[in-house]
mmCIF file of C-alpha atoms in Angstrom:
data_model
loop_
_atom_site.group_PDB
_atom_site.id
_atom_site.type_symbol
_atom_site.label_atom_id
_atom_site.label_comp_id
_atom_site.label_asym_id
_atom_site.label_seq_id
_atom_site.Cartn_x
_atom_site.Cartn_y
_atom_site.Cartn_z
ATOM 1 C CA MET Z 111 -27.826 -10.539 -9.348
ATOM 2 C CA THR Z 112 -25.785 -9.158 -6.439
ATOM 3 C CA ALA Z 113 -22.780 -6.885 -6.936
ATOM 4 C CA THR Z 114 -20.456 -9.716 -5.861
ATOM 5 C CA GLU Z 115 -22.050 -12.181 -8.297
ATOM 6 C CA GLU Z 116 -21.786 -9.677 -11.120
ATOM 7 C CA ALA Z 117 -18.121 -8.985 -10.325
ATOM 8 C CA THR Z 118 -17.428 -12.707 -10.268
ATOM 9 C CA GLN Z 119 -19.032 -13.107 -13.691
ATOM 10 C CA LEU Z 120 -17.450 -10.094 -15.364
ATOM 11 C CA GLY Z 121 -14.536 -9.095 -13.174
ATOM 12 C CA LEU Z 122 -11.170 -10.168 -11.889
ATOM 13 C CA ALA Z 123 -11.971 -13.566 -10.415
ATOM 14 C CA ASP Z 124 -9.313 -16.177 -9.657
ATOM 15 C CA ARG Z 125 -9.720 -19.952 -9.406
ATOM 16 C CA HIS Z 126 -10.039 -19.887 -5.633
ATOM 17 C CA GLY Z 127 -13.256 -17.896 -5.499
ATOM 18 C CA ARG Z 128 -11.717 -14.507 -4.815
ATOM 19 C CA VAL Z 129 -12.627 -11.394 -6.790
ATOM 20 C CA ALA Z 130 -10.280 -8.418 -7.002
ATOM 21 C CA THR Z 131 -12.104 -5.119 -6.544
ATOM 22 C CA ASP Z 132 -9.217 -3.127 -5.018
ATOM 23 C CA LEU Z 133 -6.574 -1.897 -7.492
ATOM 24 C CA ARG Z 134 -3.196 -0.598 -6.328
ATOM 25 C CA VAL Z 135 -1.580 1.577 -9.015
ATOM 26 C CA SER Z 136 2.108 2.446 -8.757
ATOM 27 C CA LEU Z 137 2.855 5.823 -10.344
ATOM 28 C CA THR Z 138 6.645 5.670 -10.013
ATOM 29 C CA ASP Z 139 9.358 3.482 -8.542
ATOM 30 C CA ARG Z 140 11.309 6.550 -7.375
ATOM 31 C CA CYS Z 141 11.430 7.618 -3.750
ATOM 32 C CA ASN Z 142 12.971 10.481 -1.790
ATOM 33 C CA LEU Z 143 13.679 8.350 1.292
ATOM 34 C CA ARG Z 144 16.009 5.367 1.670
ATOM 35 C CA CYS Z 145 14.262 3.341 4.366
ATOM 36 C CA THR Z 146 16.437 0.494 5.558
ATOM 37 C CA TYR Z 147 13.704 -2.121 5.164
ATOM 38 C CA CYS Z 148 13.066 -1.085 1.554
ATOM 39 C CA MET Z 149 16.238 -0.121 -0.316
ATOM 40 C CA PRO Z 150 19.990 0.466 0.020
ATOM 41 C CA GLU Z 151 21.360 3.867 0.977
ATOM 42 C CA GLU Z 152 22.537 4.610 -2.558
ATOM 43 C CA GLY Z 153 19.078 3.943 -3.980
ATOM 44 C CA LEU Z 154 18.215 1.742 -6.962
ATOM 45 C CA ASP Z 155 18.381 1.802 -10.733
ATOM 46 C CA TRP Z 156 15.087 3.540 -11.515
ATOM 47 C CA LEU Z 157 12.882 2.519 -14.424
ATOM 48 C CA PRO Z 158 13.713 4.345 -17.674
ATOM 49 C CA LYS Z 159 11.134 7.040 -18.453
ATOM 50 C CA PRO Z 160 10.006 5.434 -21.756
ATOM 51 C CA ASP Z 161 9.061 2.293 -19.810
ATOM 52 C CA LEU Z 162 6.728 4.187 -17.491
ATOM 53 C CA LEU Z 163 3.050 4.491 -18.306
ATOM 54 C CA THR Z 164 2.027 7.997 -19.308
ATOM 55 C CA ASP Z 165 -0.722 9.824 -17.450
ATOM 56 C CA ASP Z 166 -3.170 9.007 -20.251
ATOM 57 C CA GLU Z 167 -2.177 5.323 -20.221
ATOM 58 C CA ILE Z 168 -2.653 5.096 -16.453
ATOM 59 C CA VAL Z 169 -6.092 6.674 -16.625
ATOM 60 C CA ARG Z 170 -7.117 4.420 -19.494
ATOM 61 C CA LEU Z 171 -6.134 1.232 -17.663
ATOM 62 C CA VAL Z 172 -7.802 2.441 -14.485
ATOM 63 C CA SER Z 173 -10.912 3.176 -16.544
ATOM 64 C CA VAL Z 174 -10.886 -0.369 -17.940
ATOM 65 C CA ALA Z 175 -10.596 -1.738 -14.412
ATOM 66 C CA VAL Z 176 -13.468 0.372 -13.097
ATOM 67 C CA THR Z 177 -15.916 0.282 -16.001
ATOM 68 C CA ARG Z 178 -15.329 -3.265 -17.265
ATOM 69 C CA LEU Z 179 -13.823 -5.284 -14.421
ATOM 70 C CA GLY Z 180 -15.731 -4.305 -11.299
ATOM 71 C CA VAL Z 181 -12.919 -2.498 -9.481
ATOM 72 C CA ARG Z 182 -14.366 -0.215 -6.794
ATOM 73 C CA GLU Z 183 -11.268 1.081 -5.003
ATOM 74 C CA ILE Z 184 -8.157 2.707 -6.462
ATOM 75 C CA ARG Z 185 -5.053 3.294 -4.350
ATOM 76 C CA PHE Z 186 -2.228 5.279 -5.947
ATOM 77 C CA THR Z 187 1.182 4.239 -4.643
ATOM 78 C CA GLY Z 188 4.869 4.259 -5.501
ATOM 79 C CA GLY Z 189 7.750 4.467 -4.862
ATOM 80 C CA GLU Z 190 6.592 7.871 -3.732
ATOM 81 C CA PRO Z 191 3.518 8.944 -5.751
ATOM 82 C CA LEU Z 192 3.860 12.615 -4.773
ATOM 83 C CA LEU Z 193 6.931 12.664 -7.050
ATOM 84 C CA ARG Z 194 4.641 12.094 -10.051
ATOM 85 C CA ARG Z 195 4.112 15.507 -11.663
ATOM 86 C CA GLY Z 196 0.726 14.575 -13.095
ATOM 87 C CA LEU Z 197 -0.657 13.165 -9.844
ATOM 88 C CA VAL Z 198 -3.395 15.734 -9.242
ATOM 89 C CA GLY Z 199 -4.644 15.396 -12.807
ATOM 90 C CA ILE Z 200 -4.638 11.607 -12.633
ATOM 91 C CA VAL Z 201 -6.661 11.728 -9.420
ATOM 92 C CA ALA Z 202 -9.156 14.199 -10.896
ATOM 93 C CA ARG Z 203 -9.722 12.080 -14.004
ATOM 94 C CA THR Z 204 -10.075 8.922 -11.928
ATOM 95 C CA THR Z 205 -12.737 10.417 -9.686
ATOM 96 C CA GLU Z 206 -14.721 11.423 -12.798
ATOM 97 C CA LEU Z 207 -15.181 7.771 -13.803
ATOM 98 C CA ALA Z 208 -18.600 6.177 -13.546
ATOM 99 C CA PRO Z 209 -19.212 4.351 -11.330
ATOM 100 C CA ARG Z 210 -16.974 6.575 -9.198
ATOM 101 C CA PRO Z 211 -14.353 4.502 -7.348
ATOM 102 C CA GLU Z 212 -13.059 5.295 -3.881
ATOM 103 C CA VAL Z 213 -9.655 6.894 -4.463
ATOM 104 C CA SER Z 214 -6.835 6.996 -1.920
ATOM 105 C CA LEU Z 215 -3.088 7.557 -1.801
ATOM 106 C CA THR Z 216 -0.220 5.855 0.032
ATOM 107 C CA THR Z 217 2.684 8.232 0.618
ATOM 108 C CA ASN Z 218 5.662 8.933 2.838
ATOM 109 C CA GLY Z 219 4.165 12.382 3.410
ATOM 110 C CA ILE Z 220 7.073 14.455 2.085
ATOM 111 C CA GLY Z 221 5.517 17.178 -0.048
ATOM 112 C CA LEU Z 222 1.996 16.386 1.113
ATOM 113 C CA ALA Z 223 1.752 19.716 2.940
ATOM 114 C CA ARG Z 224 1.970 21.468 -0.443
ATOM 115 C CA GLN Z 225 -0.395 19.167 -2.306
ATOM 116 C CA ALA Z 226 -3.010 18.048 0.218
ATOM 117 C CA GLN Z 227 -5.630 20.670 -0.628
ATOM 118 C CA ALA Z 228 -5.145 20.303 -4.390
ATOM 119 C CA LEU Z 229 -5.568 16.541 -4.063
ATOM 120 C CA LYS Z 230 -8.707 16.991 -1.987
ATOM 121 C CA ASP Z 231 -10.083 19.417 -4.577
ATOM 122 C CA ALA Z 232 -9.324 16.815 -7.269
ATOM 123 C CA GLY Z 233 -11.504 14.321 -5.419
ATOM 124 C CA LEU Z 234 -9.012 12.271 -3.409
ATOM 125 C CA ASP Z 235 -10.858 10.615 -0.537
ATOM 126 C CA ARG Z 236 -8.092 9.854 1.957
ATOM 127 C CA VAL Z 237 -4.393 9.149 2.509
ATOM 128 C CA ASN Z 238 -2.201 6.535 4.152
ATOM 129 C CA VAL Z 239 1.081 7.988 5.392
ATOM 130 C CA SER Z 240 4.102 5.921 6.386
ATOM 131 C CA LEU Z 241 5.590 6.985 9.727
ATOM 132 C CA ASP Z 242 7.635 4.559 11.816
ATOM 133 C CA THR Z 243 8.766 6.862 14.616
ATOM 134 C CA ILE Z 244 8.276 10.346 16.067
ATOM 135 C CA ARG Z 245 11.867 10.581 17.287
ATOM 136 C CA PRO Z 246 14.052 12.646 14.920
ATOM 137 C CA ASP Z 247 17.179 10.561 15.508
ATOM 138 C CA THR Z 248 15.357 7.286 14.900
ATOM 139 C CA PHE Z 249 13.735 8.697 11.780
ATOM 140 C CA VAL Z 250 17.144 9.500 10.316
ATOM 141 C CA GLN Z 251 18.402 6.059 11.283
ATOM 142 C CA LEU Z 252 15.493 4.350 9.498
ATOM 143 C CA ALA Z 253 14.918 6.638 6.514
ATOM 144 C CA ARG Z 254 18.483 7.952 6.084
ATOM 145 C CA ARG Z 255 17.000 11.416 5.590
ATOM 146 C CA ASP Z 256 16.205 14.182 8.094
ATOM 147 C CA ARG Z 257 12.605 14.734 6.972
ATOM 148 C CA LEU Z 258 10.453 13.961 10.019
ATOM 149 C CA LYS Z 259 9.094 17.508 10.253
ATOM 150 C CA ASP Z 260 8.042 17.360 6.598
ATOM 151 C CA VAL Z 261 6.111 14.129 7.188
ATOM 152 C CA GLN Z 262 4.405 15.575 10.259
ATOM 153 C CA ALA Z 263 3.476 18.710 8.312
ATOM 154 C CA GLY Z 264 2.028 16.518 5.580
ATOM 155 C CA LEU Z 265 -0.105 14.610 8.054
ATOM 156 C CA GLU Z 266 -1.442 17.822 9.532
ATOM 157 C CA ALA Z 267 -2.212 19.269 6.096
ATOM 158 C CA ALA Z 268 -4.030 16.101 5.035
ATOM 159 C CA HIS Z 269 -6.151 16.205 8.182
ATOM 160 C CA ASP Z 270 -6.942 19.900 7.712
ATOM 161 C CA ALA Z 271 -7.873 19.331 4.060
ATOM 162 C CA GLY Z 272 -10.371 16.635 5.034
ATOM 163 C CA LEU Z 273 -8.478 13.653 3.602
ATOM 164 C CA THR Z 274 -9.861 11.563 6.408
ATOM 165 C CA PRO Z 275 -9.550 9.224 8.031
ATOM 166 C CA VAL Z 276 -5.829 9.953 7.882
ATOM 167 C CA LYS Z 277 -4.185 6.564 8.314
ATOM 168 C CA VAL Z 278 -0.617 6.063 9.494
ATOM 169 C CA ASN Z 279 1.336 2.910 8.610
ATOM 170 C CA ALA Z 280 4.258 1.877 10.814
ATOM 171 C CA VAL Z 281 6.854 -0.892 10.649
ATOM 172 C CA LEU Z 282 8.823 -1.822 13.764
ATOM 173 C CA MET Z 283 12.441 -2.912 13.451
ATOM 174 C CA ARG Z 284 14.116 -4.844 16.243
ATOM 175 C CA GLY Z 285 16.737 -2.819 18.032
ATOM 176 C CA VAL Z 286 15.716 0.386 16.265
ATOM 177 C CA ASN Z 287 12.131 1.445 17.018
ATOM 178 C CA ASP Z 288 10.667 -1.727 18.487
ATOM 179 C CA GLN Z 289 10.018 -0.092 21.872
ATOM 180 C CA GLN Z 290 8.402 3.018 20.407
ATOM 181 C CA ALA Z 291 4.970 1.642 19.546
ATOM 182 C CA PRO Z 292 3.166 3.202 22.551
ATOM 183 C CA GLU Z 293 4.500 6.718 21.940
ATOM 184 C CA LEU Z 294 3.649 6.517 18.259
ATOM 185 C CA LEU Z 295 0.109 5.414 19.092
ATOM 186 C CA GLU Z 296 -0.282 8.209 21.645
ATOM 187 C CA TYR Z 297 0.878 10.703 19.032
ATOM 188 C CA CYS Z 298 -1.738 9.486 16.554
ATOM 189 C CA LEU Z 299 -4.543 9.322 19.106
ATOM 190 C CA GLU Z 300 -3.935 12.932 20.107
ATOM 191 C CA ARG Z 301 -4.250 14.084 16.488
ATOM 192 C CA GLY Z 302 -7.088 11.864 15.312
ATOM 193 C CA TYR Z 303 -4.985 9.685 13.012
ATOM 194 C CA GLU Z 304 -5.661 5.963 12.616
ATOM 195 C CA LEU Z 305 -2.474 4.001 13.271
ATOM 196 C CA ARG Z 306 -1.771 0.565 11.837
ATOM 197 C CA PHE Z 307 1.318 -1.486 12.581
ATOM 198 C CA ILE Z 308 2.507 -3.812 9.810
ATOM 199 C CA GLU Z 309 4.772 -6.814 10.246
ATOM 200 C CA GLN Z 310 7.918 -6.330 8.201
ATOM 201 C CA MET Z 311 7.654 -8.327 4.973
ATOM 202 C CA PRO Z 312 10.346 -9.755 2.676
ATOM 203 C CA LEU Z 313 10.175 -6.988 0.074
ATOM 204 C CA ASP Z 314 13.488 -5.185 0.559
ATOM 205 C CA ALA Z 315 15.780 -4.698 -2.424
ATOM 206 C CA GLN Z 316 18.725 -6.081 -0.463
ATOM 207 C CA HIS Z 317 16.905 -9.375 0.296
ATOM 208 C CA GLY Z 318 18.044 -9.033 3.903
ATOM 209 C CA TRP Z 319 14.709 -9.862 5.552
ATOM 210 C CA ASN Z 320 15.036 -12.336 8.388
ATOM 211 C CA ARG Z 321 11.958 -13.802 10.021
ATOM 212 C CA ALA Z 322 13.877 -14.486 13.202
ATOM 213 C CA THR Z 323 14.384 -10.757 13.801
ATOM 214 C CA MET Z 324 10.942 -9.617 12.655
ATOM 215 C CA ILE Z 325 8.707 -7.951 15.244
ATOM 216 C CA THR Z 326 5.551 -10.057 15.276
ATOM 217 C CA ALA Z 327 1.951 -8.951 15.575
ATOM 218 C CA ASP Z 328 1.722 -10.671 18.961
ATOM 219 C CA GLU Z 329 4.697 -8.688 20.252
ATOM 220 C CA ILE Z 330 3.143 -5.457 19.054
ATOM 221 C CA HIS Z 331 -0.188 -6.321 20.651
ATOM 222 C CA GLN Z 332 1.407 -7.182 23.973
ATOM 223 C CA GLN Z 333 3.360 -3.918 24.090
ATOM 224 C CA LEU Z 334 0.283 -1.820 23.313
ATOM 225 C CA ASP Z 335 -2.104 -3.783 25.501
ATOM 226 C CA GLU Z 336 0.033 -3.237 28.577
ATOM 227 C CA ARG Z 337 -0.388 0.521 28.276
ATOM 228 C CA PHE Z 338 -3.683 1.050 26.476
ATOM 229 C CA GLY Z 339 -5.851 -1.982 27.240
ATOM 230 C CA LEU Z 340 -6.834 -3.219 23.782
ATOM 231 C CA THR Z 341 -10.234 -4.767 23.072
ATOM 232 C CA PRO Z 342 -10.729 -6.712 19.823
ATOM 233 C CA VAL Z 343 -13.245 -5.251 17.388
ATOM 234 C CA ASP Z 344 -15.836 -7.747 16.149
ATOM 235 C CA ALA Z 345 -13.975 -9.802 13.519
ATOM 236 C CA SER Z 346 -17.150 -10.192 11.445
ATOM 237 C CA THR Z 347 -16.847 -6.537 10.432
ATOM 238 C CA ARG Z 348 -13.305 -6.969 9.075
ATOM 239 C CA GLY Z 349 -14.195 -8.242 5.611
ATOM 240 C CA SER Z 350 -11.141 -8.168 3.326
ATOM 241 C CA ALA Z 351 -9.356 -5.502 5.397
ATOM 242 C CA PRO Z 352 -5.818 -6.622 6.268
ATOM 243 C CA ALA Z 353 -5.751 -5.101 9.754
ATOM 244 C CA GLU Z 354 -7.030 -6.687 12.941
ATOM 245 C CA SER Z 355 -8.620 -3.738 14.747
ATOM 246 C CA PHE Z 356 -8.643 -3.069 18.489
ATOM 247 C CA LEU Z 357 -10.466 -0.485 20.575
ATOM 248 C CA VAL Z 358 -8.026 1.646 22.547
ATOM 249 C CA ARG Z 359 -9.006 2.195 26.203
ATOM 250 C CA GLY Z 360 -12.486 0.968 25.405
ATOM 251 C CA GLY Z 361 -12.879 3.124 22.290
ATOM 252 C CA PRO Z 362 -14.041 4.756 20.197
ATOM 253 C CA GLN Z 363 -10.505 5.192 18.797
ATOM 254 C CA THR Z 364 -8.822 2.130 17.367
ATOM 255 C CA VAL Z 365 -5.439 0.760 16.377
ATOM 256 C CA GLY Z 366 -4.794 -1.830 13.700
ATOM 257 C CA ILE Z 367 -2.226 -4.614 13.499
ATOM 258 C CA ILE Z 368 -1.503 -6.259 10.160
ATOM 259 C CA ALA Z 369 -0.063 -9.747 10.672
ATOM 260 C CA SER Z 370 0.956 -10.261 7.049
ATOM 261 C CA VAL Z 371 3.491 -12.953 7.930
ATOM 262 C CA THR Z 372 2.302 -14.689 11.089
ATOM 263 C CA ARG Z 373 -1.458 -14.644 10.359
ATOM 264 C CA PRO Z 374 -1.807 -14.220 6.578
ATOM 265 C CA PHE Z 375 -5.201 -13.218 5.209
ATOM 266 C CA CYS Z 376 -4.703 -14.407 1.635
ATOM 267 C CA GLY Z 377 -8.030 -16.234 1.570
ATOM 268 C CA ASP Z 378 -9.870 -12.913 1.742
ATOM 269 C CA CYS Z 379 -7.584 -10.966 -0.597
ATOM 270 C CA ASP Z 380 -9.402 -8.670 -3.022
ATOM 271 C CA ARG Z 381 -6.369 -6.818 -4.424
ATOM 272 C CA VAL Z 382 -4.613 -6.577 -7.754
ATOM 273 C CA ARG Z 383 -1.630 -4.394 -8.606
ATOM 274 C CA LEU Z 384 -0.532 -2.420 -11.638
ATOM 275 C CA THR Z 385 3.131 -1.417 -11.710
ATOM 276 C CA ALA Z 386 4.410 1.908 -13.003
ATOM 277 C CA ASP Z 387 5.581 0.166 -16.177
ATOM 278 C CA GLY Z 388 2.222 -1.430 -16.894
ATOM 279 C CA GLN Z 389 2.561 -4.937 -15.467
ATOM 280 C CA VAL Z 390 -0.292 -6.704 -13.675
ATOM 281 C CA ARG Z 391 0.669 -8.430 -10.437
ATOM 282 C CA ASP Z 392 -1.973 -10.682 -8.915
ATOM 283 C CA CYS Z 393 -0.155 -10.775 -5.565
ATOM 284 C CA LEU Z 394 2.324 -8.571 -3.748
ATOM 285 C CA PHE Z 395 4.677 -11.577 -3.639
ATOM 286 C CA ALA Z 396 4.063 -12.829 -7.183
ATOM 287 C CA ARG Z 397 7.068 -14.131 -9.091
ATOM 288 C CA THR Z 398 5.399 -13.508 -12.457
ATOM 289 C CA GLU Z 399 3.685 -10.537 -14.111
ATOM 290 C CA SER Z 400 1.363 -9.963 -17.066
ATOM 291 C CA ASP Z 401 2.214 -7.213 -19.518
ATOM 292 C CA LEU Z 402 -0.550 -4.734 -20.360
ATOM 293 C CA ARG Z 403 1.729 -1.944 -21.543
ATOM 294 C CA THR Z 404 2.790 -3.686 -24.744
ATOM 295 C CA ALA Z 405 -0.793 -4.520 -25.690
ATOM 296 C CA LEU Z 406 -1.884 -0.981 -24.843
ATOM 297 C CA ARG Z 407 0.820 0.574 -27.020
ATOM 298 C CA SER Z 408 0.145 -1.910 -29.821
ATOM 299 C CA GLY Z 409 -3.410 -0.675 -30.266
ATOM 300 C CA ALA Z 410 -5.442 -3.095 -28.158
ATOM 301 C CA ASP Z 411 -8.979 -1.891 -27.523
ATOM 302 C CA ASP Z 412 -10.526 -1.780 -24.056
ATOM 303 C CA ASP Z 413 -12.252 -5.148 -24.444
ATOM 304 C CA GLU Z 414 -8.951 -6.857 -25.265
ATOM 305 C CA LEU Z 415 -7.203 -5.149 -22.344
ATOM 306 C CA ALA Z 416 -9.972 -6.271 -20.016
ATOM 307 C CA ASP Z 417 -9.752 -9.828 -21.292
ATOM 308 C CA ARG Z 418 -5.966 -9.897 -20.835
ATOM 309 C CA TRP Z 419 -6.420 -8.599 -17.284
ATOM 310 C CA ARG Z 420 -8.986 -11.308 -16.489
ATOM 311 C CA ARG Z 421 -6.645 -14.006 -17.765
ATOM 312 C CA ALA Z 422 -3.814 -12.569 -15.685
ATOM 313 C CA MET Z 423 -5.817 -13.105 -12.498
ATOM 314 C CA ARG Z 424 -6.910 -16.680 -13.065
ATOM 315 C CA ASN Z 425 -3.653 -18.278 -11.950
ATOM 316 C CA LYS Z 426 -3.350 -16.362 -8.686
ATOM 317 C CA LEU Z 427 -1.979 -18.705 -6.043
ATOM 318 C CA PRO Z 428 -4.016 -19.469 -2.898
ATOM 319 C CA GLY Z 429 -1.470 -17.706 -0.685
ATOM 320 C CA HIS Z 430 1.796 -15.760 -0.632
ATOM 321 C CA GLY Z 431 3.751 -18.731 0.712
ATOM 322 C CA ILE Z 432 6.053 -16.803 3.052
ATOM 323 C CA ASN Z 433 5.780 -19.598 5.600
ATOM 324 C CA ASP Z 434 6.642 -22.290 3.064
ATOM 325 C CA PRO Z 435 10.280 -23.491 3.041
ATOM 326 C CA SER Z 436 10.330 -23.088 -0.750
ATOM 327 C CA PHE Z 437 9.319 -19.402 -0.611
ATOM 328 C CA LEU Z 438 11.331 -17.081 -2.854
ATOM 329 C CA GLN Z 439 11.246 -13.336 -2.400
ATOM 330 C CA PRO Z 440 9.943 -11.359 -5.416
ATOM 331 C CA THR Z 441 12.591 -10.054 -7.768
ATOM 332 C CA ARG Z 442 11.167 -6.564 -7.597
ATOM 333 C CA PRO Z 443 11.415 -4.674 -4.301
ATOM 334 C CA MET Z 444 8.439 -2.947 -2.734
ATOM 335 C CA SER Z 445 9.337 0.415 -4.270
ATOM 336 C CA ALA Z 446 8.999 -1.064 -7.765
ATOM 337 C CA ILE Z 447 5.837 -3.046 -7.047
ATOM 338 C CA GLY Z 448 3.593 -0.515 -5.346
ATOM 339 C CA GLY Z 449 2.063 -1.040 -1.922
#
């Protein structure tokens, strides 16, 4: 029996033939930035502390996913996961699981300079850092905080600690940083970071997303191709990865473009999400959730938790439906879901 067949039999399979092996775990809904495409300037009403999973509860659910459900990759997210005091310990305990999953972190980079080496020592494999611009004034305009130097220091520390490949995620906003893609790519190429541009998705707390003003993947490609001469990487090597990859100036360095809206890749999705308050989300854009926290705190054993998780995945829809006229944005914003 192949690994895929075994995961299908025992793991997180849905009714459309997909099997989730990549778990995104939100550690907090809190964040120390106020990015315009994510939340209002005044912030949000954060989850009450009693609602949040404890460190032990997070590790237990991750263990169930890895040892009973075939999950092979764990990505810790937020909010901003570096704000979680127990982060290093959670990472260390996760990397001790057998079979050992690949463990990564998505962060805005603030505070990463202080924690990068400790996270590497705990077993963290790599990081994804959000950075939409290298211009200080634009950074303040987008993030409403003057923290660009902190993010850059975090990137450098991650690279020096060996949390590689260091990946950078960028969102372009029309009229703000939409003409800055080439300089951001040049910045990353010079430092050995892997840059990926992501189409803005309808996940802001304000529900102000407008497709008409979204910078599309084709626009991003055209802007970069004019300066760098992009060559598509063989699509057969993409697998379930969300990014379309392109060689820059013939390679070997690459840039990725994630066309989440205009060219959705739902048919190859292998992800499942666990929120900071213990809810399973089978899709980033799901309108429903399945509660594991209550069962966990009511004494459910690992077999029951695994069975509940399997049932939660069975009704996953074939796609996110953004391009359907009946699409409704999720109630929770990105900061409360986990990337």
